mmCIF file of C-alpha atoms in Angstrom:
data_model
loop_
_atom_site.group_PDB
_atom_site.id
_atom_site.type_symbol
_atom_site.label_atom_id
_atom_site.label_comp_id
_atom_site.label_asym_id
_atom_site.label_seq_id
_atom_site.Cartn_x
_atom_site.Cartn_y
_atom_site.Cartn_z
ATOM 1 C CA MET A 24 -0.001 0.145 0.103
ATOM 2 C CA ARG A 25 0.816 3.205 -1.140
ATOM 3 C CA ILE A 26 0.232 6.501 0.892
ATOM 4 C CA LEU A 27 1.104 10.115 -0.652
ATOM 5 C CA ILE A 28 0.586 12.598 2.489
ATOM 6 C CA GLN A 29 0.605 16.194 2.002
ATOM 7 C CA ARG A 30 0.557 18.592 5.075
ATOM 8 C CA VAL A 31 -2.156 20.890 4.517
ATOM 9 C CA SER A 32 -3.438 24.620 5.727
ATOM 10 C CA ARG A 33 -6.869 23.681 4.330
ATOM 11 C CA ALA A 34 -8.448 20.922 1.669
ATOM 12 C CA THR A 35 -11.781 20.503 0.021
ATOM 13 C CA LEU A 36 -13.230 17.243 -2.025
ATOM 14 C CA SER A 37 -16.028 17.586 -4.035
ATOM 15 C CA ILE A 38 -18.324 15.517 -5.994
ATOM 16 C CA ASP A 39 -20.199 16.029 -8.995
ATOM 17 C CA GLY A 40 -19.542 19.904 -8.005
ATOM 18 C CA ARG A 41 -20.713 19.626 -4.442
ATOM 19 C CA GLU A 42 -18.414 19.761 -1.369
ATOM 20 C CA TYR A 43 -18.409 16.411 -0.262
ATOM 21 C CA SER A 44 -15.836 16.784 2.669
ATOM 22 C CA HIS A 45 -13.181 19.210 4.167
ATOM 23 C CA ILE A 46 -10.665 19.432 7.066
ATOM 24 C CA ASP A 47 -9.217 22.755 8.038
ATOM 25 C CA GLY A 48 -5.722 21.902 8.819
ATOM 26 C CA GLY A 49 -3.640 18.567 9.045
ATOM 27 C CA LEU A 50 -2.922 15.767 6.126
ATOM 28 C CA LEU A 51 -4.337 14.875 3.140
ATOM 29 C CA VAL A 52 -3.280 11.525 2.254
ATOM 30 C CA PHE A 53 -4.066 9.767 -1.012
ATOM 31 C CA ALA A 54 -4.530 6.156 -0.568
ATOM 32 C CA GLY A 55 -3.394 3.461 -2.867
ATOM 33 C CA VAL A 56 -3.740 -0.594 -2.253
ATOM 34 C CA GLU A 57 -1.674 -3.171 -4.165
ATOM 35 C CA ALA A 58 -2.670 -6.391 -4.940
ATOM 36 C CA ALA A 59 -0.582 -7.617 -2.689
ATOM 37 C CA ASP A 60 -1.552 -5.737 0.238
ATOM 38 C CA GLY A 61 -2.785 -7.094 3.491
ATOM 39 C CA ASP A 62 -3.738 -5.994 7.031
ATOM 40 C CA ASP A 63 -0.423 -5.708 8.062
ATOM 41 C CA ASP A 64 0.164 -3.009 5.354
ATOM 42 C CA ILE A 65 -2.912 -1.714 6.660
ATOM 43 C CA ALA A 66 -1.705 -1.636 10.156
ATOM 44 C CA TRP A 67 2.212 -0.200 9.761
ATOM 45 C CA LEU A 68 0.677 2.765 7.470
ATOM 46 C CA ALA A 69 -1.721 3.715 9.760
ATOM 47 C CA GLY A 70 0.653 3.798 12.503
ATOM 48 C CA LYS A 71 3.498 5.286 10.692
ATOM 49 C CA LEU A 72 0.801 8.155 9.269
ATOM 50 C CA LEU A 73 -0.492 9.144 13.190
ATOM 51 C CA ARG A 74 3.010 9.032 14.369
ATOM 52 C CA LEU A 75 4.975 11.238 11.450
ATOM 53 C CA ARG A 76 6.507 14.253 12.779
ATOM 54 C CA ILE A 77 5.800 16.736 10.221
ATOM 55 C CA PHE A 78 4.462 19.558 12.259
ATOM 56 C CA ASP A 79 5.949 22.393 13.912
ATOM 57 C CA ASP A 80 6.551 22.858 17.828
ATOM 58 C CA ALA A 81 6.951 26.147 19.495
ATOM 59 C CA ASP A 82 10.916 26.573 18.016
ATOM 60 C CA GLY A 83 9.450 26.185 14.433
ATOM 61 C CA VAL A 84 11.123 22.428 14.369
ATOM 62 C CA MET A 85 9.009 19.542 12.608
ATOM 63 C CA ASN A 86 8.663 17.520 15.846
ATOM 64 C CA LEU A 87 4.697 17.046 16.738
ATOM 65 C CA ASP A 88 2.574 14.573 14.784
ATOM 66 C CA VAL A 89 -0.894 15.019 13.772
ATOM 67 C CA THR A 90 -2.631 14.367 17.017
ATOM 68 C CA GLN A 91 0.026 16.384 18.851
ATOM 69 C CA ALA A 92 -0.547 19.362 16.195
ATOM 70 C CA GLY A 93 -4.591 19.207 16.579
ATOM 71 C CA GLY A 94 -4.625 18.199 12.957
ATOM 72 C CA GLN A 95 -7.546 16.554 11.161
ATOM 73 C CA ILE A 96 -6.856 14.205 8.439
ATOM 74 C CA MET A 97 -8.578 13.517 4.832
ATOM 75 C CA ILE A 98 -7.790 10.358 3.251
ATOM 76 C CA VAL A 99 -8.866 9.677 -0.428
ATOM 77 C CA SER A 100 -8.192 6.630 -2.434
ATOM 78 C CA GLN A 101 -5.770 6.546 -5.251
ATOM 79 C CA PHE A 102 -4.896 3.982 -7.853
ATOM 80 C CA THR A 103 -2.763 5.772 -9.672
ATOM 81 C CA LEU A 104 -0.002 5.785 -6.861
ATOM 82 C CA HIS A 105 0.155 2.556 -8.204
ATOM 83 C CA ALA A 106 1.315 3.879 -11.756
ATOM 84 C CA LEU A 107 4.059 1.875 -13.819
ATOM 85 C CA THR A 108 5.769 4.173 -15.865
ATOM 86 C CA ARG A 109 8.931 2.732 -17.199
ATOM 87 C CA LYS A 110 7.781 1.303 -20.686
ATOM 88 C CA GLY A 111 5.876 3.742 -23.322
ATOM 89 C CA ASN A 112 3.902 6.578 -22.047
ATOM 90 C CA ARG A 113 0.629 5.282 -21.204
ATOM 91 C CA PRO A 114 0.794 4.343 -17.132
ATOM 92 C CA SER A 115 0.250 0.827 -16.412
ATOM 93 C CA TYR A 116 -2.057 -0.320 -13.323
ATOM 94 C CA ILE A 117 -1.511 -3.646 -12.962
ATOM 95 C CA ARG A 118 -0.221 -3.771 -9.167
ATOM 96 C CA ALA A 119 -3.175 -1.705 -8.193
ATOM 97 C CA ALA A 120 -5.657 -4.319 -6.423
ATOM 98 C CA ARG A 121 -9.093 -4.643 -7.844
ATOM 99 C CA PRO A 122 -11.907 -2.878 -6.293
ATOM 100 C CA GLU A 123 -13.363 -6.105 -4.505
ATOM 101 C CA LYS A 124 -10.139 -6.321 -2.597
ATOM 102 C CA ALA A 125 -9.074 -2.571 -2.676
ATOM 103 C CA VAL A 126 -12.191 -0.977 -1.073
ATOM 104 C CA PRO A 127 -12.360 -3.206 2.464
ATOM 105 C CA LEU A 128 -8.232 -2.669 2.494
ATOM 106 C CA TYR A 129 -9.061 0.957 1.835
ATOM 107 C CA GLU A 130 -11.929 0.807 4.566
ATOM 108 C CA SER A 131 -9.537 -0.874 6.909
ATOM 109 C CA PHE A 132 -6.934 1.715 6.413
ATOM 110 C CA VAL A 133 -9.922 4.639 7.056
ATOM 111 C CA ALA A 134 -10.743 2.381 10.187
ATOM 112 C CA ALA A 135 -7.582 2.110 11.892
ATOM 113 C CA VAL A 136 -6.752 6.107 11.172
ATOM 114 C CA ARG A 137 -9.843 7.041 12.836
ATOM 115 C CA GLN A 138 -9.322 4.747 15.796
ATOM 116 C CA GLY A 139 -6.025 6.332 16.632
ATOM 117 C CA ALA A 140 -6.686 9.705 15.445
ATOM 118 C CA THR A 141 -7.887 12.755 17.825
ATOM 119 C CA GLY A 142 -9.181 15.136 15.179
ATOM 120 C CA ARG A 143 -11.850 14.547 12.473
ATOM 121 C CA VAL A 144 -11.388 12.188 9.937
ATOM 122 C CA GLU A 145 -12.843 12.788 6.469
ATOM 123 C CA THR A 146 -12.830 10.552 3.563
ATOM 124 C CA GLY A 147 -13.874 10.902 -0.301
ATOM 125 C CA VAL A 148 -15.635 7.895 -2.092
ATOM 126 C CA PHE A 149 -14.055 5.423 -3.515
ATOM 127 C CA GLY A 150 -14.119 4.891 -7.179
ATOM 128 C CA ALA A 151 -15.892 8.331 -7.704
ATOM 129 C CA ASP A 152 -14.987 11.153 -9.632
ATOM 130 C CA MET A 153 -13.129 13.789 -7.173
ATOM 131 C CA GLN A 154 -12.253 16.805 -7.321
ATOM 132 C CA VAL A 155 -9.577 18.156 -4.567
ATOM 133 C CA ALA A 156 -8.634 21.649 -3.886
ATOM 134 C CA LEU A 157 -6.031 22.114 -1.314
ATOM 135 C CA VAL A 158 -3.440 24.538 -0.092
ATOM 136 C CA ASN A 159 0.086 22.634 0.626
ATOM 137 C CA ASP A 160 1.363 23.883 3.827
ATOM 138 C CA GLY A 161 5.064 24.174 3.616
ATOM 139 C CA PRO A 162 4.989 22.578 1.189
ATOM 140 C CA VAL A 163 5.469 19.224 2.828
ATOM 141 C CA THR A 164 4.741 16.427 0.960
ATOM 142 C CA ILE A 165 5.795 12.752 1.872
ATOM 143 C CA LEU A 166 5.083 9.174 -0.162
ATOM 144 C CA LEU A 167 5.132 6.251 2.132
ATOM 145 C CA ASP A 168 5.084 2.190 0.802
ATOM 146 C CA SER A 169 4.626 -0.195 3.160
ATOM 147 C CA ARG A 170 6.806 -2.399 0.645
#
């Protein structure tokens, strides 16, 4: 499983031109499930996400995690994180999990994050055409892969 984390001042997710969810500061997380992923990948990434110290402390040093900073989290499914681009110009998504496997693992990841988070945890809709607007704070963008 791969997650792309962006520290944001705010983020809004819209579906069909209507706001579906938003956060006012914290982490925007794009999550892609790979065919080989399982429960161990979910547990490791959820824990790593919640403990990742990328928020400034009183001295301006990135030393706080999202819960210590009082941040919110938005998790958005994104199979394109598993794009293979080595050959040709058209990405291949053969490593991305099929929906019948990806949906339950994505939902397990969201549940694990909600269990450990102290702030709001928002989501998108798996498989929907979503528009995400964000203000990246820093900018801080980190890619984590459970493999």
